[in-house]
mmCIF file of C-alpha atoms and ligand atoms in Angstrom:
data_model
loop_
_atom_site.group_PDB
_atom_site.id
_atom_site.type_symbol
_atom_site.label_atom_id
_atom_site.label_comp_id
_atom_site.label_asym_id
_atom_site.label_seq_id
_atom_site.Cartn_x
_atom_site.Cartn_y
_atom_site.Cartn_z
ATOM 1 C CA MET A 1 110.112 99.134 67.501
ATOM 2 C CA SER A 2 108.650 100.858 70.591
ATOM 3 C CA ILE A 3 110.830 101.500 73.611
ATOM 4 C CA LEU A 4 109.836 100.522 77.141
ATOM 5 C CA LEU A 5 110.305 102.415 80.403
ATOM 6 C CA GLY A 6 111.311 100.699 83.644
ATOM 7 C CA VAL A 7 110.840 103.163 86.514
ATOM 8 C CA ASN A 8 113.389 102.700 89.304
ATOM 9 C CA ILE A 9 111.717 103.664 92.603
ATOM 10 C CA ASP A 10 114.793 103.288 94.837
ATOM 11 C CA HIS A 11 114.817 106.936 95.803
ATOM 12 C CA ILE A 12 111.251 106.962 97.039
ATOM 13 C CA ALA A 13 112.696 104.593 99.630
ATOM 14 C CA THR A 14 115.699 106.899 100.145
ATOM 15 C CA LEU A 15 113.252 109.596 101.311
ATOM 16 C CA ARG A 16 111.530 107.138 103.650
ATOM 17 C CA GLN A 17 114.807 105.817 105.118
ATOM 18 C CA ALA A 18 116.006 109.363 105.756
ATOM 19 C CA ARG A 19 113.664 109.560 108.771
ATOM 20 C CA GLY A 20 112.775 105.894 109.376
ATOM 21 C CA THR A 21 109.097 106.609 108.694
ATOM 22 C CA SER A 22 106.638 104.326 106.885
ATOM 23 C CA TYR A 23 106.163 106.933 104.132
ATOM 24 C CA PRO A 24 106.626 107.553 101.250
ATOM 25 C CA ASP A 25 105.872 103.927 100.448
ATOM 26 C CA PRO A 26 107.573 102.487 97.330
ATOM 27 C CA VAL A 27 104.551 100.194 96.935
ATOM 28 C CA HIS A 28 102.278 103.226 96.521
ATOM 29 C CA ALA A 29 104.794 104.881 94.180
ATOM 30 C CA ALA A 30 104.951 101.766 92.027
ATOM 31 C CA ALA A 31 101.163 101.769 91.591
ATOM 32 C CA VAL A 32 101.204 105.452 90.571
ATOM 33 C CA ALA A 33 104.092 104.886 88.134
ATOM 34 C CA GLU A 34 102.370 101.893 86.553
ATOM 35 C CA HIS A 35 99.112 103.865 86.180
ATOM 36 C CA ALA A 36 101.102 106.659 84.526
ATOM 37 C CA GLY A 37 102.508 104.272 81.917
ATOM 38 C CA ALA A 38 105.598 102.588 83.382
ATOM 39 C CA ASP A 39 106.143 99.282 81.569
ATOM 40 C CA GLY A 40 107.919 97.841 84.607
ATOM 41 C CA ILE A 41 109.249 98.690 88.050
ATOM 42 C CA THR A 42 112.946 98.436 88.904
ATOM 43 C CA ILE A 43 114.215 98.140 92.466
ATOM 44 C CA HIS A 44 117.755 97.711 93.708
ATOM 45 C CA LEU A 45 117.972 95.694 96.926
ATOM 46 C CA ARG A 46 121.427 96.738 98.088
ATOM 47 C CA GLU A 47 123.321 94.700 100.634
ATOM 48 C CA ASP A 48 123.251 97.682 103.020
ATOM 49 C CA ARG A 49 119.486 98.229 102.503
ATOM 50 C CA ARG A 50 120.128 101.979 102.278
ATOM 51 C CA HIS A 51 116.844 102.444 100.404
ATOM 52 C CA ILE A 52 114.811 99.426 99.202
ATOM 53 C CA VAL A 53 114.388 96.891 101.994
ATOM 54 C CA ASP A 54 113.285 93.245 102.022
ATOM 55 C CA ARG A 55 109.679 94.162 102.894
ATOM 56 C CA ASP A 56 109.438 96.295 99.748
ATOM 57 C CA VAL A 57 110.590 93.384 97.586
ATOM 58 C CA GLU A 58 108.124 90.976 99.209
ATOM 59 C CA VAL A 59 105.102 93.304 98.913
ATOM 60 C CA LEU A 60 105.923 94.516 95.395
ATOM 61 C CA ALA A 61 106.275 90.906 94.249
ATOM 62 C CA LYS A 62 102.603 90.454 95.237
ATOM 63 C CA THR A 63 101.208 93.809 94.105
ATOM 64 C CA LEU A 64 102.896 94.916 90.855
ATOM 65 C CA LYS A 65 100.599 94.902 87.835
ATOM 66 C CA THR A 66 103.461 95.139 85.293
ATOM 67 C CA ARG A 67 106.645 93.322 86.292
ATOM 68 C CA MET A 68 109.580 93.556 88.661
ATOM 69 C CA ASN A 69 113.172 94.068 87.591
ATOM 70 C CA LEU A 70 115.191 93.262 90.731
ATOM 71 C CA GLU A 71 118.690 94.712 90.671
ATOM 72 C CA MET A 72 121.153 92.983 92.968
ATOM 73 C CA ALA A 73 124.773 92.131 93.595
ATOM 74 C CA VAL A 74 126.082 88.682 92.708
ATOM 75 C CA THR A 75 125.991 87.171 96.205
ATOM 76 C CA ASP A 76 124.531 83.973 97.666
ATOM 77 C CA GLU A 77 122.197 86.057 99.853
ATOM 78 C CA MET A 78 120.775 87.968 96.897
ATOM 79 C CA LEU A 79 120.508 84.863 94.713
ATOM 80 C CA GLU A 80 118.457 83.172 97.439
ATOM 81 C CA ILE A 81 116.182 86.218 97.773
ATOM 82 C CA ALA A 82 115.674 86.353 94.008
ATOM 83 C CA ILE A 83 114.822 82.652 93.746
ATOM 84 C CA ASN A 84 112.360 82.943 96.648
ATOM 85 C CA THR A 85 110.804 86.166 95.266
ATOM 86 C CA GLN A 86 110.556 85.115 91.597
ATOM 87 C CA PRO A 87 110.813 88.572 89.903
ATOM 88 C CA THR A 88 110.331 88.573 86.144
ATOM 89 C CA TYR A 89 113.831 90.008 85.709
ATOM 90 C CA VAL A 90 116.998 90.082 87.756
ATOM 91 C CA CYS A 91 119.670 92.572 86.735
ATOM 92 C CA LEU A 92 123.067 91.693 88.219
ATOM 93 C CA VAL A 93 124.962 94.850 89.121
ATOM 94 C CA PRO A 94 128.332 95.624 90.747
ATOM 95 C CA GLU A 95 128.067 96.966 94.287
ATOM 96 C CA LYS A 96 130.479 98.657 96.683
ATOM 97 C CA ARG A 97 129.163 99.741 100.095
ATOM 98 C CA GLU A 98 131.150 102.970 99.968
ATOM 99 C CA GLU A 99 129.727 104.021 96.573
ATOM 100 C CA LEU A 100 127.203 106.871 96.376
ATOM 101 C CA THR A 101 125.566 105.092 93.416
ATOM 102 C CA THR A 102 126.555 102.462 90.894
ATOM 103 C CA GLU A 103 129.926 103.520 89.520
ATOM 104 C CA GLY A 104 130.484 101.198 86.589
ATOM 105 C CA GLY A 105 129.441 98.043 84.826
ATOM 106 C CA LEU A 106 129.858 94.477 86.047
ATOM 107 C CA ASP A 107 133.172 92.804 85.180
ATOM 108 C CA VAL A 108 131.702 89.680 83.591
ATOM 109 C CA ALA A 109 134.825 88.884 81.561
ATOM 110 C CA GLY A 110 136.956 88.823 84.706
ATOM 111 C CA GLN A 111 134.745 86.376 86.603
ATOM 112 C CA LEU A 112 133.247 84.053 84.009
ATOM 113 C CA ASP A 113 132.803 81.011 86.261
ATOM 114 C CA LYS A 114 131.050 83.016 89.008
ATOM 115 C CA MET A 115 128.779 84.719 86.482
ATOM 116 C CA LEU A 116 128.035 81.446 84.686
ATOM 117 C CA GLY A 117 126.943 79.942 87.996
ATOM 118 C CA ALA A 118 124.727 82.878 88.960
ATOM 119 C CA VAL A 119 123.126 83.192 85.515
ATOM 120 C CA SER A 120 122.350 79.479 85.240
ATOM 121 C CA GLN A 121 120.967 79.373 88.815
ATOM 122 C CA LEU A 122 118.576 82.258 88.058
ATOM 123 C CA LYS A 123 117.592 80.916 84.632
ATOM 124 C CA SER A 124 116.872 77.491 86.152
ATOM 125 C CA ALA A 125 114.490 79.286 88.529
ATOM 126 C CA GLY A 126 112.652 80.739 85.528
ATOM 127 C CA ILE A 127 114.000 84.255 85.956
ATOM 128 C CA LYS A 128 115.120 86.395 82.983
ATOM 129 C CA VAL A 129 118.684 87.556 83.641
ATOM 130 C CA SER A 130 120.229 90.867 82.630
ATOM 131 C CA LEU A 131 123.828 91.943 83.228
ATOM 132 C CA PHE A 132 124.594 95.608 83.909
ATOM 133 C CA ILE A 133 127.738 96.230 81.858
ATOM 134 C CA ASP A 134 129.675 98.981 80.133
ATOM 135 C CA ALA A 135 129.396 99.286 76.352
ATOM 136 C CA ASP A 136 132.548 97.226 76.004
ATOM 137 C CA LYS A 137 132.917 94.458 73.395
ATOM 138 C CA ALA A 138 134.775 92.117 75.746
ATOM 139 C CA GLN A 139 132.021 92.467 78.370
ATOM 140 C CA ILE A 140 129.312 91.984 75.749
ATOM 141 C CA ASP A 141 131.045 88.829 74.470
ATOM 142 C CA ALA A 142 131.354 87.599 78.061
ATOM 143 C CA ALA A 143 127.620 88.183 78.629
ATOM 144 C CA VAL A 144 126.891 85.967 75.621
ATOM 145 C CA LYS A 145 129.380 83.384 76.885
ATOM 146 C CA VAL A 146 127.688 83.073 80.302
ATOM 147 C CA GLY A 147 124.251 82.740 78.707
ATOM 148 C CA ALA A 148 122.619 86.001 79.766
ATOM 149 C CA PRO A 149 119.663 86.753 77.458
ATOM 150 C CA TYR A 150 119.634 90.462 78.390
ATOM 151 C CA ILE A 151 122.186 93.154 79.128
ATOM 152 C CA GLU A 152 121.744 96.688 80.391
ATOM 153 C CA ILE A 153 124.290 99.131 79.019
ATOM 154 C CA HIS A 154 125.576 101.545 81.681
ATOM 155 C CA THR A 155 124.900 105.108 80.490
ATOM 156 C CA GLY A 156 126.563 106.827 83.466
ATOM 157 C CA ALA A 157 129.618 108.167 81.592
ATOM 158 C CA TYR A 158 127.285 109.617 78.931
ATOM 159 C CA ALA A 159 125.104 111.229 81.611
ATOM 160 C CA ASP A 160 128.081 112.600 83.563
ATOM 161 C CA ALA A 161 129.939 113.967 80.508
ATOM 162 C CA GLU A 162 131.157 117.513 81.189
ATOM 163 C CA THR A 163 131.305 118.707 77.578
ATOM 164 C CA GLU A 164 129.156 118.158 74.505
ATOM 165 C CA ALA A 165 132.149 116.619 72.737
ATOM 166 C CA GLU A 166 132.649 114.111 75.557
ATOM 167 C CA GLN A 167 128.944 113.325 75.600
ATOM 168 C CA GLN A 168 128.999 112.688 71.850
ATOM 169 C CA ILE A 169 131.938 110.294 72.240
ATOM 170 C CA GLU A 170 130.073 108.405 74.961
ATOM 171 C CA LEU A 171 126.898 108.349 72.855
ATOM 172 C CA GLU A 172 128.803 106.825 69.930
ATOM 173 C CA ARG A 173 130.345 104.245 72.268
ATOM 174 C CA ILE A 174 126.930 103.304 73.615
ATOM 175 C CA ARG A 175 125.397 103.183 70.135
ATOM 176 C CA ASP A 176 128.193 100.911 68.840
ATOM 177 C CA GLY A 177 127.917 98.675 71.905
ATOM 178 C CA VAL A 178 124.123 98.394 71.639
ATOM 179 C CA LYS A 179 124.270 97.525 67.945
ATOM 180 C CA TYR A 180 127.036 94.958 68.471
ATOM 181 C CA ALA A 181 125.213 93.348 71.408
ATOM 182 C CA HIS A 182 121.993 93.183 69.378
ATOM 183 C CA SER A 183 123.898 91.554 66.516
ATOM 184 C CA GLN A 184 125.041 88.875 68.979
ATOM 185 C CA GLY A 185 121.425 88.023 69.835
ATOM 186 C CA LEU A 186 121.214 89.888 73.152
ATOM 187 C CA ILE A 187 118.158 91.919 74.213
ATOM 188 C CA VAL A 188 119.622 95.295 75.099
ATOM 189 C CA ASN A 189 118.422 97.674 77.797
ATOM 190 C CA ALA A 190 120.170 100.814 79.021
ATOM 191 C CA GLY A 191 120.201 103.027 82.088
ATOM 192 C CA HIS A 192 121.861 105.087 84.805
ATOM 193 C CA GLY A 193 121.861 108.853 85.044
ATOM 194 C CA LEU A 194 119.341 109.381 82.253
ATOM 195 C CA ASN A 195 117.174 112.474 82.643
ATOM 196 C CA TYR A 196 114.728 114.752 80.807
ATOM 197 C CA HIS A 197 117.564 116.558 78.985
ATOM 198 C CA ASN A 198 119.731 113.623 77.847
ATOM 199 C CA VAL A 199 117.286 110.751 77.262
ATOM 200 C CA LYS A 200 116.246 111.399 73.647
ATOM 201 C CA PRO A 201 119.542 110.485 71.882
ATOM 202 C CA ILE A 202 119.666 107.215 73.850
ATOM 203 C CA ALA A 203 115.997 106.436 73.136
ATOM 204 C CA ALA A 204 116.728 107.044 69.435
ATOM 205 C CA ILE A 205 118.990 103.978 69.337
ATOM 206 C CA GLU A 206 116.460 101.629 67.787
ATOM 207 C CA GLU A 207 117.977 98.368 69.082
ATOM 208 C CA ILE A 208 117.351 99.384 72.697
ATOM 209 C CA TYR A 209 114.473 97.430 74.231
ATOM 210 C CA GLU A 210 113.988 99.252 77.557
ATOM 211 C CA LEU A 211 115.384 102.189 79.515
ATOM 212 C CA ASN A 212 115.590 101.965 83.301
ATOM 213 C CA ILE A 213 115.326 105.439 84.790
ATOM 214 C CA GLY A 214 114.952 106.382 88.420
ATOM 215 C CA HIS A 215 116.730 109.269 90.072
ATOM 216 C CA ALA A 216 115.637 111.921 87.546
ATOM 217 C CA ILE A 217 112.006 110.773 87.603
ATOM 218 C CA ILE A 218 111.803 110.703 91.404
ATOM 219 C CA ALA A 219 113.533 114.087 91.631
ATOM 220 C CA ARG A 220 110.972 115.555 89.189
ATOM 221 C CA ALA A 221 108.184 113.856 91.127
ATOM 222 C CA ALA A 222 109.214 115.753 94.260
ATOM 223 C CA ILE A 223 108.306 118.981 92.442
ATOM 224 C CA ASP A 224 105.600 118.057 89.911
ATOM 225 C CA GLY A 225 104.253 114.720 91.114
ATOM 226 C CA LEU A 226 105.104 111.177 90.046
ATOM 227 C CA ASP A 227 102.272 110.755 87.521
ATOM 228 C CA LEU A 228 103.434 113.723 85.422
ATOM 229 C CA ALA A 229 107.123 112.803 85.900
ATOM 230 C CA VAL A 230 106.534 109.338 84.432
ATOM 231 C CA ARG A 231 104.249 110.533 81.614
ATOM 232 C CA ASP A 232 106.759 113.232 80.572
ATOM 233 C CA MET A 233 109.677 110.789 80.513
ATOM 234 C CA LYS A 234 107.683 108.283 78.468
ATOM 235 C CA ARG A 235 106.693 111.055 76.020
ATOM 236 C CA LEU A 236 110.326 112.153 75.575
ATOM 237 C CA MET A 237 111.444 108.544 75.021
ATOM 238 C CA ILE A 238 108.807 108.019 72.325
ATOM 239 C CA GLU A 239 109.721 111.335 70.681
ATOM 240 C CA GLY A 240 113.372 110.307 70.743
ATOM 241 C CA ARG A 241 112.609 106.904 69.264
ATOM 242 C CA ASN A 242 110.520 108.529 66.512
ATOM 243 C CA GLY A 243 113.240 111.040 65.678
ATOM 244 C CA HIS A 244 111.425 114.126 66.956
HETATM 245 C C1 LIG B 1 122.424 99.894 88.426
HETATM 246 C C2 LIG B 1 122.004 101.302 88.377
HETATM 247 O O1 LIG B 1 122.499 102.088 87.638
HETATM 248 C C3 LIG B 1 120.928 101.771 89.248
HETATM 249 O O2 LIG B 1 119.760 101.152 88.960
HETATM 250 C C4 LIG B 1 121.254 101.529 90.685
HETATM 251 O O3 LIG B 1 120.086 101.260 91.401
HETATM 252 C C5 LIG B 1 121.916 102.765 91.203
HETATM 253 O O4 LIG B 1 122.023 102.638 92.577
HETATM 254 P P1 LIG B 1 121.133 103.614 93.488
HETATM 255 O O5 LIG B 1 119.708 103.397 93.104
HETATM 256 O O6 LIG B 1 121.479 103.168 94.881
HETATM 257 O O7 LIG B 1 121.594 105.007 93.130
HETATM 258 N N1 LIG B 2 119.770 100.583 86.043
HETATM 259 C C1 LIG B 2 119.509 102.008 86.000
HETATM 260 C C2 LIG B 2 118.341 102.337 86.872
HETATM 261 O O1 LIG B 2 117.579 101.464 87.260
HETATM 262 C C3 LIG B 2 118.091 103.734 87.248
HETATM 263 O O2 LIG B 2 119.281 104.455 87.384
HETATM 264 P P1 LIG B 2 119.098 106.022 87.718
HETATM 265 O O3 LIG B 2 118.171 106.598 86.683
HETATM 266 O O4 LIG B 2 118.509 106.104 89.097
HETATM 267 O O5 LIG B 2 120.494 106.591 87.621
#
């Protein structure tokens, strides 16, 4: 089974927000990424709008040629924006204003009623819902319980591992979680902290449908250009999936 790449363009917007200019424009970056082979575009509209802002969501909803995966917190404001915007996917993520980046997976098991309400509201609006969770059986079971068709396994602990041994433990945990989730009928994505050096072992997990990768691609793009950054990541993912 082939593996898809969702390019997260948040940090194109980080560069723009750093000076309050109109450039670089995430809309332009999305077009370049799609032309280079991105299967979808991921954007995270944070409550504090530190990078992606409402204008980006509105324009990308009209201009993307592939599809939008809108990451958002589970709040009434974000649910309303999602229903009005109609992205193909919404990925519900945990969010703390003080965090530098997403620090962990969503606690679905600890808030079943709230998650059930959000998932059913989005599904009723025709949106495919994904839950950003750790590779934890209880969270996977909770995702099934609240009716989410997709999950995205958080790969941050794998990416941040300080030793090879620790990284191997995290890889095994992710692999077991992906396989269990797939056995429960979920469509399984993965992401966070993946880069050109650590992506292959994750891409090799054959039950993974899509990887969402952003920071590493945008960082590479700053040096070598976005077209090459996307093409190289896609090539590594396919090599990983094919065991090379
Ligand atoms: C949920 C996730 O892992 C990322 O997609 C998220 O967008 C990270 O937040 P920043 O993009 O603000 O780093
Ligand atoms: N959900 C993960 C994502 O969209 C990108 O995360 P990162 O590659 O920027 O860490």
